[in-house]
CSV table of N, CA, C and O in Angstrom, one decimal:
chain,number,residue,atom,x,y,z
A,1,MET,N,102.6,67.8,71.7
A,1,MET,CA,102.4,66.7,72.6
A,1,MET,C,103.6,66.7,73.6
A,1,MET,O,104.7,66.9,73.2
A,2,SER,N,103.3,66.6,74.9
A,2,SER,CA,104.3,66.7,75.9
A,2,SER,C,105.1,65.3,75.9
A,2,SER,O,104.6,64.3,75.5
A,3,GLU,N,106.2,65.4,76.6
A,3,GLU,CA,107.0,64.2,76.7
A,3,GLU,C,106.2,63.1,77.6
A,3,GLU,O,106.2,62.0,77.3
A,4,TYR,N,105.5,63.7,78.6
A,4,TYR,CA,104.7,62.8,79.4
A,4,TYR,C,103.6,62.1,78.6
A,4,TYR,O,103.4,60.9,78.8
A,5,GLU,N,102.9,62.9,77.7
A,5,GLU,CA,101.9,62.3,76.9
A,5,GLU,C,102.5,61.2,76.0
A,5,GLU,O,101.9,60.1,75.8
A,6,TYR,N,103.7,61.5,75.4
A,6,TYR,CA,104.3,60.6,74.5
A,6,TYR,C,104.6,59.3,75.2
A,6,TYR,O,104.4,58.2,74.7
A,7,ASP,N,105.2,59.4,76.5
A,7,ASP,CA,105.5,58.2,77.2
A,7,ASP,C,104.3,57.3,77.5
A,7,ASP,O,104.3,56.1,77.4
A,8,LEU,N,103.2,58.0,77.8
A,8,LEU,CA,101.9,57.3,78.1
A,8,LEU,C,101.4,56.6,76.8
A,8,LEU,O,101.0,55.4,76.9
A,9,LEU,N,101.5,57.3,75.7
A,9,LEU,CA,101.0,56.7,74.4
A,9,LEU,C,101.9,55.5,74.0
A,9,LEU,O,101.4,54.5,73.5
A,10,MET,N,103.2,55.6,74.3
A,10,MET,CA,104.1,54.5,74.0
A,10,MET,C,103.7,53.3,74.9
A,10,MET,O,103.7,52.1,74.4
A,11,GLU,N,103.3,53.5,76.1
A,11,GLU,CA,102.9,52.5,77.0
A,11,GLU,C,101.6,51.8,76.6
A,11,GLU,O,101.4,50.6,76.6
A,12,LEU,N,100.7,52.6,76.1
A,12,LEU,CA,99.4,52.1,75.7
A,12,LEU,C,99.5,51.3,74.4
A,12,LEU,O,98.7,50.4,74.2
A,13,GLY,N,100.3,51.7,73.5
A,13,GLY,CA,100.4,51.0,72.2
A,13,GLY,C,99.6,51.8,71.1
A,13,GLY,O,98.8,52.6,71.4
A,14,ASN,N,99.9,51.5,69.9
A,14,ASN,CA,99.3,52.2,68.8
A,14,ASN,C,97.7,52.1,68.7
A,14,ASN,O,97.1,53.1,68.5
A,15,HIS,N,97.2,50.9,68.8
A,15,HIS,CA,95.7,50.8,68.7
A,15,HIS,C,95.0,51.5,69.8
A,15,HIS,O,94.1,52.3,69.5
A,16,GLN,N,95.4,51.3,71.0
A,16,GLN,CA,94.7,52.0,72.1
A,16,GLN,C,94.9,53.6,72.1
A,16,GLN,O,94.0,54.3,72.4
A,17,SER,N,96.1,54.0,71.7
A,17,SER,CA,96.4,55.4,71.5
A,17,SER,C,95.5,56.0,70.5
A,17,SER,O,94.9,57.1,70.7
A,18,ASN,N,95.3,55.3,69.3
A,18,ASN,CA,94.5,55.9,68.3
A,18,ASN,C,93.0,55.9,68.7
A,18,ASN,O,92.3,56.8,68.3
A,19,CYS,N,92.6,55.0,69.6
A,19,CYS,CA,91.2,55.0,70.1
A,19,CYS,C,91.0,56.3,70.9
A,19,CYS,O,89.9,56.8,70.9
A,20,VAL,N,92.0,56.8,71.6
A,20,VAL,CA,91.9,58.0,72.3
A,20,VAL,C,92.0,59.2,71.4
A,20,VAL,O,91.2,60.1,71.4
A,21,TRP,N,93.1,59.3,70.6
A,21,TRP,CA,93.4,60.5,69.8
A,21,TRP,C,92.4,60.7,68.7
A,21,TRP,O,92.3,61.8,68.1
A,22,GLU,N,91.7,59.6,68.2
A,22,GLU,CA,90.8,59.7,67.1
A,22,GLU,C,89.3,59.5,67.5
A,22,GLU,O,88.5,59.3,66.6
A,23,ALA,N,89.0,59.5,68.8
A,23,ALA,CA,87.6,59.2,69.2
A,23,ALA,C,86.6,60.2,68.7
A,23,ALA,O,85.4,59.8,68.5
A,24,GLY,N,87.0,61.4,68.5
A,24,GLY,CA,86.0,62.4,68.0
A,24,GLY,C,86.1,62.7,66.6
A,24,GLY,O,85.5,63.7,66.1
A,25,LEU,N,86.8,61.8,65.8
A,25,LEU,CA,86.9,62.1,64.4
A,25,LEU,C,85.6,62.2,63.7
A,25,LEU,O,85.4,63.0,62.8
A,26,HIS,N,84.6,61.5,64.1
A,26,HIS,CA,83.3,61.5,63.5
A,26,HIS,C,82.6,62.9,63.6
A,26,HIS,O,81.7,63.2,62.9
A,27,HIS,N,83.1,63.7,64.5
A,27,HIS,CA,82.5,65.1,64.6
A,27,HIS,C,83.1,66.1,63.6
A,27,HIS,O,82.6,67.2,63.4
A,28,GLN,N,84.2,65.7,63.0
A,28,GLN,CA,85.0,66.6,62.1
A,28,GLN,C,84.6,66.3,60.7
A,28,GLN,O,85.1,65.3,60.1
A,29,LYS,N,83.8,67.1,60.1
A,29,LYS,CA,83.4,66.9,58.7
A,29,LYS,C,84.6,67.1,57.7
A,29,LYS,O,85.4,68.0,57.9
A,30,GLY,N,84.7,66.2,56.7
A,30,GLY,CA,85.7,66.4,55.7
A,30,GLY,C,87.1,65.7,56.0
A,30,GLY,O,88.0,65.8,55.2
A,31,TRP,N,87.2,65.1,57.2
A,31,TRP,CA,88.4,64.5,57.6
A,31,TRP,C,88.3,63.0,57.5
A,31,TRP,O,87.4,62.4,58.0
A,32,ASN,N,89.3,62.4,56.8
A,32,ASN,CA,89.5,61.0,56.8
A,32,ASN,C,90.9,60.7,57.1
A,32,ASN,O,91.8,61.4,56.6
A,33,LYS,N,91.2,59.6,57.8
A,33,LYS,CA,92.6,59.2,58.1
A,33,LYS,C,93.3,58.9,56.7
A,33,LYS,O,92.7,58.1,56.0
A,34,PRO,N,94.4,59.5,56.5
A,34,PRO,CA,95.1,59.2,55.2
A,34,PRO,C,95.6,57.8,55.1
A,34,PRO,O,96.1,57.2,56.1
A,35,LYS,N,95.5,57.2,54.0
A,35,LYS,CA,96.1,55.9,53.7
A,35,LYS,C,97.6,56.0,53.4
A,35,LYS,O,98.1,57.1,53.2
A,36,GLY,N,98.3,54.9,53.3
A,36,GLY,CA,99.7,54.9,53.1
A,36,GLY,C,100.1,55.6,51.8
A,36,GLY,O,101.2,56.1,51.6
A,37,SER,N,99.2,55.5,50.8
A,37,SER,CA,99.5,56.1,49.5
A,37,SER,C,99.2,57.6,49.4
A,37,SER,O,99.4,58.2,48.4
A,38,ALA,N,98.7,58.2,50.5
A,38,ALA,CA,98.3,59.6,50.5
A,38,ALA,C,99.6,60.5,50.4
A,38,ALA,O,100.7,60.0,50.7
A,39,SER,N,99.4,61.7,50.0
A,39,SER,CA,100.6,62.6,49.8
A,39,SER,C,101.2,62.9,51.1
A,39,SER,O,100.5,62.8,52.2
A,40,ARG,N,102.4,63.3,51.1
A,40,ARG,CA,103.1,63.7,52.3
A,40,ARG,C,102.4,64.9,53.0
A,40,ARG,O,102.2,64.9,54.2
A,41,LYS,N,101.9,65.8,52.2
A,41,LYS,CA,101.2,67.0,52.7
A,41,LYS,C,99.9,66.6,53.5
A,41,LYS,O,99.6,67.0,54.6
A,42,ALA,N,99.2,65.6,52.9
A,42,ALA,CA,98.0,65.1,53.6
A,42,ALA,C,98.3,64.5,54.9
A,42,ALA,O,97.6,64.7,55.9
A,43,LYS,N,99.4,63.7,54.9
A,43,LYS,CA,99.8,63.0,56.2
A,43,LYS,C,100.3,64.1,57.2
A,43,LYS,O,100.0,63.9,58.4
A,44,GLU,N,101.0,65.1,56.8
A,44,GLU,CA,101.5,66.1,57.7
A,44,GLU,C,100.3,66.9,58.3
A,44,GLU,O,100.3,67.2,59.5
A,45,GLU,N,99.3,67.2,57.5
A,45,GLU,CA,98.1,67.9,58.0
A,45,GLU,C,97.4,67.1,59.0
A,45,GLU,O,96.9,67.6,60.0
A,46,TRP,N,97.3,65.8,58.7
A,46,TRP,CA,96.6,64.8,59.6
A,46,TRP,C,97.3,64.8,61.0
A,46,TRP,O,96.7,64.9,62.0
A,47,ILE,N,98.6,64.6,60.9
A,47,ILE,CA,99.4,64.5,62.2
A,47,ILE,C,99.3,65.8,63.0
A,47,ILE,O,99.1,65.8,64.2
A,48,LYS,N,99.4,67.0,62.3
A,48,LYS,CA,99.3,68.2,63.0
A,48,LYS,C,98.0,68.4,63.6
A,48,LYS,O,97.8,68.8,64.8
A,49,SER,N,96.9,68.1,62.9
A,49,SER,CA,95.5,68.2,63.4
A,49,SER,C,95.3,67.3,64.6
A,49,SER,O,94.6,67.6,65.5
A,50,LYS,N,95.9,66.1,64.5
A,50,LYS,CA,95.6,65.1,65.5
A,50,LYS,C,96.4,65.4,66.8
A,50,LYS,O,95.8,65.4,67.9
A,51,TYR,N,97.7,65.7,66.7
A,51,TYR,CA,98.5,65.8,67.9
A,51,TYR,C,98.8,67.2,68.3
A,51,TYR,O,98.8,67.5,69.5
A,52,VAL,N,98.9,68.2,67.4
A,52,VAL,CA,99.2,69.6,67.9
A,52,VAL,C,97.9,70.3,68.3
A,52,VAL,O,97.8,70.8,69.3
A,53,TRP,N,96.9,70.2,67.4
A,53,TRP,CA,95.7,70.9,67.7
A,53,TRP,C,94.7,70.0,68.4
A,53,TRP,O,93.6,70.5,68.9
A,54,LYS,N,95.0,68.7,68.6
A,54,LYS,CA,94.1,67.8,69.3
A,54,LYS,C,92.7,67.8,68.7
A,54,LYS,O,91.7,67.8,69.5
A,55,GLY,N,92.6,67.9,67.4
A,55,GLY,CA,91.4,68.1,66.7
A,55,GLY,C,90.4,66.9,66.6
A,55,GLY,O,89.3,67.1,66.3
A,56,PHE,N,90.9,65.7,67.0
A,56,PHE,CA,90.0,64.5,66.8
A,56,PHE,C,89.7,63.9,68.2
A,56,PHE,O,89.1,62.8,68.2
A,57,LEU,N,90.0,64.6,69.3
A,57,LEU,CA,89.7,64.0,70.6
A,57,LEU,C,88.1,64.1,70.8
A,57,LEU,O,87.5,65.0,70.3
A,58,GLU,N,87.6,63.3,71.6
A,58,GLU,CA,86.2,63.3,72.0
A,58,GLU,C,86.1,64.0,73.3
A,58,GLU,O,86.6,63.6,74.3
A,59,TYR,N,85.4,65.2,73.2
A,59,TYR,CA,85.1,66.0,74.4
A,59,TYR,C,83.6,65.9,74.8
A,59,TYR,O,82.8,65.9,73.9
A,60,ARG,N,83.4,65.8,76.0
A,60,ARG,CA,82.0,65.8,76.6
A,60,ARG,C,81.8,67.1,77.4
A,60,ARG,O,82.8,67.7,77.8
A,61,ALA,N,80.6,67.4,77.6
A,61,ALA,CA,80.3,68.6,78.4
A,61,ALA,C,81.0,68.6,79.8
A,61,ALA,O,81.5,69.7,80.2
A,62,GLU,N,81.1,67.5,80.4
A,62,GLU,CA,81.7,67.4,81.7
A,62,GLU,C,83.2,67.6,81.7
A,62,GLU,O,83.8,67.7,82.7
A,63,ASP,N,83.8,67.6,80.5
A,63,ASP,CA,85.2,67.8,80.4
A,63,ASP,C,85.6,69.2,80.6
A,63,ASP,O,86.8,69.5,80.7
A,64,GLY,N,84.7,70.1,80.5
A,64,GLY,CA,84.9,71.5,80.7
A,64,GLY,C,84.7,72.3,79.5
A,64,GLY,O,84.6,71.8,78.4
A,65,ARG,N,84.5,73.6,79.7
A,65,ARG,CA,84.2,74.5,78.5
A,65,ARG,C,85.5,75.1,77.9
A,65,ARG,O,85.5,75.4,76.8
A,66,GLU,N,86.5,75.2,78.7
A,66,GLU,CA,87.8,75.8,78.3
A,66,GLU,C,88.8,74.8,77.8
A,66,GLU,O,88.8,73.7,78.3
A,67,GLN,N,89.6,75.1,76.8
A,67,GLN,CA,90.6,74.2,76.3
A,67,GLN,C,91.5,73.7,77.3
A,67,GLN,O,91.8,72.5,77.4
A,68,ASP,N,92.0,74.5,78.3
A,68,ASP,CA,92.9,74.1,79.3
A,68,ASP,C,92.2,73.0,80.2
A,68,ASP,O,92.8,72.0,80.6
A,69,ASP,N,90.9,73.2,80.5
A,69,ASP,CA,90.2,72.2,81.3
A,69,ASP,C,90.1,70.9,80.6
A,69,ASP,O,90.3,69.8,81.2
A,70,ARG,N,89.8,71.0,79.3
A,70,ARG,CA,89.7,69.8,78.5
A,70,ARG,C,91.0,69.0,78.4
A,70,ARG,O,91.0,67.8,78.5
A,71,GLU,N,92.1,69.7,78.2
A,71,GLU,CA,93.4,69.1,78.1
A,71,GLU,C,93.8,68.5,79.4
A,71,GLU,O,94.4,67.4,79.4
A,72,LYS,N,93.5,69.1,80.5
A,72,LYS,CA,93.8,68.5,81.8
A,72,LYS,C,93.0,67.2,82.0
A,72,LYS,O,93.5,66.2,82.4
A,73,LYS,N,91.7,67.2,81.6
A,73,LYS,CA,90.9,66.0,81.7
A,73,LYS,C,91.4,64.9,80.7
A,73,LYS,O,91.5,63.7,81.1
A,74,PHE,N,91.8,65.3,79.5
A,74,PHE,CA,92.4,64.4,78.6
A,74,PHE,C,93.7,63.7,79.2
A,74,PHE,O,93.8,62.5,79.1
A,75,SER,N,94.5,64.5,79.7
A,75,SER,CA,95.8,64.0,80.3
A,75,SER,C,95.5,63.0,81.5
A,75,SER,O,96.1,62.0,81.6
A,76,ALA,N,94.5,63.4,82.3
A,76,ALA,CA,94.1,62.5,83.4
A,76,ALA,C,93.6,61.2,82.9
A,76,ALA,O,93.9,60.1,83.4
A,77,ASP,N,92.7,61.2,81.8
A,77,ASP,CA,92.2,60.0,81.2
A,77,ASP,C,93.2,59.2,80.6
A,77,ASP,O,93.2,57.9,80.7
A,78,LEU,N,94.2,59.8,80.0
A,78,LEU,CA,95.3,59.1,79.3
A,78,LEU,C,96.1,58.3,80.4
A,78,LEU,O,96.5,57.2,80.2
A,79,TYR,N,96.4,59.0,81.5
A,79,TYR,CA,97.1,58.4,82.6
A,79,TYR,C,96.4,57.2,83.2
A,79,TYR,O,96.9,56.2,83.4
A,80,GLU,N,95.1,57.4,83.4
A,80,GLU,CA,94.3,56.3,83.9
A,80,GLU,C,94.2,55.1,83.0
A,80,GLU,O,94.3,53.9,83.4
A,81,ALA,N,94.1,55.3,81.7
A,81,ALA,CA,94.2,54.2,80.7
A,81,ALA,C,95.5,53.5,80.8
A,81,ALA,O,95.5,52.3,80.7
A,82,ALA,N,96.6,54.2,80.9
A,82,ALA,CA,97.9,53.6,81.0
A,82,ALA,C,98.0,52.8,82.3
A,82,ALA,O,98.6,51.7,82.3
A,83,ARG,N,97.5,53.3,83.4
A,83,ARG,CA,97.5,52.7,84.7
A,83,ARG,C,96.8,51.3,84.6
A,83,ARG,O,97.2,50.3,85.1
A,84,ARG,N,95.6,51.4,84.0
A,84,ARG,CA,94.8,50.1,83.9
A,84,ARG,C,95.4,49.1,82.9
A,84,ARG,O,95.2,47.9,83.1
A,85,GLY,N,96.3,49.6,82.0
A,85,GLY,CA,96.9,48.7,81.1
A,85,GLY,C,96.0,48.3,80.0
A,85,GLY,O,95.8,47.6,79.2
C-alpha cells in the first residue's frame, strides 16, 4: 500500500475503507475475514492478501485487463471516494 493510499484510507475511515478493500471477497472461495480470536498467522495472511496482493478488490471488465490498469482505476476510485467524503 502506498503512502498516498494509506492517507486516503485514513480519511475515509475503517468502515468505508473495508467496503472498498473487501468488495470482491465474495469472489474468493475459502476466504473469511478472521475474527479477533483467530490465530496470528490467519490474521497475517488476511492482511497480506487484502493489502499487498489486493486480493479482495472488486474488479469489473471496464477496469482493464492488466493489473496496472486495475490498480490505477482503484486509486482513482479511492481518491474520488475521499473527495466526496
